[in-house]
Amino acid sequence: MVFVTLIYFLATLIVGGSQLITGQTAAGLSFIAAGLFGFWAGSSLKLAIFAPEMRPRLVGLLLAASCTALGLLATYVTGVRFEAFGQDLHGAAWVIAGLLAGIMGTKRRRYILPPEADQV
């Protein structure tokens, strides 16, 4: 699934970079930032789902929620829009696409639990 991650980041850089080149600096930077936040949210969500204990699961879910909120905030503040398949879409759609790319592009990791403190 590295292919999904690569394509998503290339598309993010191309669309955000084209907005930067055309003089829409705030929109281009927020599109790139929203793409990164969306991917990080999806990645932390997948890692939280497979966490063995409640505390890392909760931290992962909080990270996913905060990254999603930051990505959505970046797109709503600047009002960034992009065109995909002939449709004019709001930047929030790119955050959702990043969330999906983060879920699909992150490998399931095996957690190694720390040794118990009472075992000396």
PDB file of C-alpha atoms in Angstrom:
ATOM      1  CA  MET A   1       0.000   0.000   0.000  1.00  0.00           C
ATOM      2  CA  VAL A   2       2.996   2.274  -0.329  1.00  0.00           C
ATOM      3  CA  PHE A   3       1.609   3.063  -3.774  1.00  0.00           C
ATOM      4  CA  VAL A   4      -1.493   4.683  -2.232  1.00  0.00           C
ATOM      5  CA  THR A   5       0.659   6.835   0.029  1.00  0.00           C
ATOM      6  CA  LEU A   6       2.952   7.898  -2.808  1.00  0.00           C
ATOM      7  CA  ILE A   7       0.085   8.821  -5.120  1.00  0.00           C
ATOM      8  CA  TYR A   8      -1.690  10.752  -2.373  1.00  0.00           C
ATOM      9  CA  PHE A   9       1.392  12.794  -1.485  1.00  0.00           C
ATOM     10  CA  LEU A  10       2.231  13.480  -5.130  1.00  0.00           C
ATOM     11  CA  ALA A  11      -1.332  14.655  -5.785  1.00  0.00           C
ATOM     12  CA  THR A  12      -1.210  16.833  -2.672  1.00  0.00           C
ATOM     13  CA  LEU A  13       2.035  18.459  -3.767  1.00  0.00           C
ATOM     14  CA  ILE A  14       0.859  18.939  -7.347  1.00  0.00           C
ATOM     15  CA  VAL A  15      -2.478  20.534  -6.451  1.00  0.00           C
ATOM     16  CA  GLY A  16      -1.067  22.590  -3.563  1.00  0.00           C
ATOM     17  CA  GLY A  17       1.963  23.580  -5.619  1.00  0.00           C
ATOM     18  CA  SER A  18      -0.180  24.682  -8.555  1.00  0.00           C
ATOM     19  CA  GLN A  19      -2.170  26.898  -6.226  1.00  0.00           C
ATOM     20  CA  LEU A  20       1.065  28.360  -4.885  1.00  0.00           C
ATOM     21  CA  ILE A  21       2.352  29.026  -8.392  1.00  0.00           C
ATOM     22  CA  THR A  22      -0.863  30.799  -9.422  1.00  0.00           C
ATOM     23  CA  GLY A  23      -0.521  33.185  -6.483  1.00  0.00           C
ATOM     24  CA  GLN A  24      -2.971  31.576  -4.064  1.00  0.00           C
ATOM     25  CA  THR A  25      -0.419  31.238  -1.289  1.00  0.00           C
ATOM     26  CA  ALA A  26      -2.777  30.715   1.638  1.00  0.00           C
ATOM     27  CA  ALA A  27      -4.901  28.215  -0.278  1.00  0.00           C
ATOM     28  CA  GLY A  28      -1.875  26.244  -1.490  1.00  0.00           C
ATOM     29  CA  LEU A  29      -0.238  26.050   1.917  1.00  0.00           C
ATOM     30  CA  SER A  30      -3.485  25.099   3.635  1.00  0.00           C
ATOM     31  CA  PHE A  31      -4.146  22.395   1.015  1.00  0.00           C
ATOM     32  CA  ILE A  32      -0.722  20.859   1.656  1.00  0.00           C
ATOM     33  CA  ALA A  33      -1.166  21.140   5.436  1.00  0.00           C
ATOM     34  CA  ALA A  34      -4.672  19.663   5.246  1.00  0.00           C
ATOM     35  CA  GLY A  35      -3.326  16.755   3.222  1.00  0.00           C
ATOM     36  CA  LEU A  36      -0.659  16.049   5.807  1.00  0.00           C
ATOM     37  CA  PHE A  37      -3.087  16.339   8.722  1.00  0.00           C
ATOM     38  CA  GLY A  38      -5.571  14.051   6.968  1.00  0.00           C
ATOM     39  CA  PHE A  39      -2.935  11.378   6.359  1.00  0.00           C
ATOM     40  CA  TRP A  40      -1.638  11.603   9.935  1.00  0.00           C
ATOM     41  CA  ALA A  41      -5.208  11.269  11.215  1.00  0.00           C
ATOM     42  CA  GLY A  42      -5.802   8.116   9.191  1.00  0.00           C
ATOM     43  CA  SER A  43      -2.490   6.627  10.212  1.00  0.00           C
ATOM     44  CA  SER A  44      -3.037   7.267  13.912  1.00  0.00           C
ATOM     45  CA  LEU A  45      -6.589   5.948  13.642  1.00  0.00           C
ATOM     46  CA  LYS A  46      -5.382   2.645  12.188  1.00  0.00           C
ATOM     47  CA  LEU A  47      -2.670   2.317  14.824  1.00  0.00           C
ATOM     48  CA  ALA A  48      -5.218   3.092  17.551  1.00  0.00           C
ATOM     49  CA  ILE A  49      -7.565   0.403  16.304  1.00  0.00           C
ATOM     50  CA  PHE A  50      -4.899  -2.278  16.660  1.00  0.00           C
ATOM     51  CA  ALA A  51      -3.468  -1.037  19.968  1.00  0.00           C
ATOM     52  CA  PRO A  52      -3.425  -3.771  22.622  1.00  0.00           C
ATOM     53  CA  GLU A  53      -4.397  -1.605  25.581  1.00  0.00           C
ATOM     54  CA  MET A  54      -6.882   1.155  26.261  1.00  0.00           C
ATOM     55  CA  ARG A  55      -4.412   3.995  26.915  1.00  0.00           C
ATOM     56  CA  PRO A  56      -2.574   3.856  23.532  1.00  0.00           C
ATOM     57  CA  ARG A  57      -5.943   3.345  21.832  1.00  0.00           C
ATOM     58  CA  LEU A  58      -7.313   6.475  23.470  1.00  0.00           C
ATOM     59  CA  VAL A  59      -4.216   8.510  22.609  1.00  0.00           C
ATOM     60  CA  GLY A  60      -4.411   7.353  18.993  1.00  0.00           C
ATOM     61  CA  LEU A  61      -8.071   8.278  18.749  1.00  0.00           C
ATOM     62  CA  LEU A  62      -7.398  11.712  20.256  1.00  0.00           C
ATOM     63  CA  LEU A  63      -4.549  12.255  17.803  1.00  0.00           C
ATOM     64  CA  ALA A  64      -6.774  11.224  14.904  1.00  0.00           C
ATOM     65  CA  ALA A  65      -9.543  13.559  16.022  1.00  0.00           C
ATOM     66  CA  SER A  66      -7.210  16.512  16.554  1.00  0.00           C
ATOM     67  CA  CYS A  67      -5.421  16.032  13.214  1.00  0.00           C
ATOM     68  CA  THR A  68      -8.752  15.778  11.409  1.00  0.00           C
ATOM     69  CA  ALA A  69     -10.001  18.912  13.146  1.00  0.00           C
ATOM     70  CA  LEU A  70      -6.825  20.831  12.250  1.00  0.00           C
ATOM     71  CA  GLY A  71      -7.038  19.738   8.614  1.00  0.00           C
ATOM     72  CA  LEU A  72     -10.706  20.716   8.368  1.00  0.00           C
ATOM     73  CA  LEU A  73     -10.015  24.032  10.090  1.00  0.00           C
ATOM     74  CA  ALA A  74      -7.216  24.818   7.635  1.00  0.00           C
ATOM     75  CA  THR A  75      -9.524  24.231   4.681  1.00  0.00           C
ATOM     76  CA  TYR A  76     -12.488  26.137   6.091  1.00  0.00           C
ATOM     77  CA  VAL A  77     -10.468  29.183   7.142  1.00  0.00           C
ATOM     78  CA  THR A  78      -8.958  29.654   3.692  1.00  0.00           C
ATOM     79  CA  GLY A  79     -11.902  28.300   1.705  1.00  0.00           C
ATOM     80  CA  VAL A  80      -9.606  26.209  -0.466  1.00  0.00           C
ATOM     81  CA  ARG A  81     -11.239  24.347  -3.358  1.00  0.00           C
ATOM     82  CA  PHE A  82      -9.937  21.898  -5.939  1.00  0.00           C
ATOM     83  CA  GLU A  83     -11.247  20.132  -9.011  1.00  0.00           C
ATOM     84  CA  ALA A  84     -11.387  16.345  -9.256  1.00  0.00           C
ATOM     85  CA  PHE A  85     -13.008  14.396 -12.078  1.00  0.00           C
ATOM     86  CA  GLY A  86     -14.737  17.529 -13.329  1.00  0.00           C
ATOM     87  CA  GLN A  87     -16.280  18.300  -9.929  1.00  0.00           C
ATOM     88  CA  ASP A  88     -15.480  21.378  -7.870  1.00  0.00           C
ATOM     89  CA  LEU A  89     -14.828  20.137  -4.317  1.00  0.00           C
ATOM     90  CA  HIS A  90     -14.096  21.824  -1.008  1.00  0.00           C
ATOM     91  CA  GLY A  91     -10.769  21.127   0.664  1.00  0.00           C
ATOM     92  CA  ALA A  92     -12.525  19.084   3.362  1.00  0.00           C
ATOM     93  CA  ALA A  93     -12.956  16.319   0.781  1.00  0.00           C
ATOM     94  CA  TRP A  94      -9.168  16.142   0.521  1.00  0.00           C
ATOM     95  CA  VAL A  95      -8.884  15.712   4.292  1.00  0.00           C
ATOM     96  CA  ILE A  96     -11.279  12.756   4.077  1.00  0.00           C
ATOM     97  CA  ALA A  97      -9.243  11.359   1.174  1.00  0.00           C
ATOM     98  CA  GLY A  98      -6.132  11.715   3.344  1.00  0.00           C
ATOM     99  CA  LEU A  99      -7.865   9.922   6.175  1.00  0.00           C
ATOM    100  CA  LEU A 100      -8.585   6.994   3.858  1.00  0.00           C
ATOM    101  CA  ALA A 101      -5.058   7.059   2.409  1.00  0.00           C
ATOM    102  CA  GLY A 102      -3.631   7.019   5.936  1.00  0.00           C
ATOM    103  CA  ILE A 103      -5.737   4.028   6.882  1.00  0.00           C
ATOM    104  CA  MET A 104      -4.842   2.127   3.711  1.00  0.00           C
ATOM    105  CA  GLY A 105      -1.201   3.172   3.615  1.00  0.00           C
ATOM    106  CA  THR A 106      -0.251   2.352   7.205  1.00  0.00           C
ATOM    107  CA  LYS A 107       0.897  -1.138   8.069  1.00  0.00           C
ATOM    108  CA  ARG A 108      -0.540  -2.906  11.061  1.00  0.00           C
ATOM    109  CA  ARG A 109       2.172  -2.906  13.692  1.00  0.00           C
ATOM    110  CA  ARG A 110       2.640  -5.391  16.481  1.00  0.00           C
ATOM    111  CA  TYR A 111       3.025  -3.671  19.788  1.00  0.00           C
ATOM    112  CA  ILE A 112       5.569  -4.871  22.287  1.00  0.00           C
ATOM    113  CA  LEU A 113       4.181  -4.396  25.740  1.00  0.00           C
ATOM    114  CA  PRO A 114       6.605  -3.124  28.375  1.00  0.00           C
ATOM    115  CA  PRO A 115       7.482  -5.508  31.190  1.00  0.00           C
ATOM    116  CA  GLU A 116       5.409  -5.161  34.315  1.00  0.00           C
ATOM    117  CA  ALA A 117       6.852  -2.947  37.036  1.00  0.00           C
ATOM    118  CA  ASP A 118       6.366  -5.555  39.765  1.00  0.00           C
ATOM    119  CA  GLN A 119       8.659  -8.046  38.016  1.00  0.00           C
ATOM    120  CA  VAL A 120      12.160  -7.303  39.243  1.00  0.00           C
TER     121      VAL A 120
END
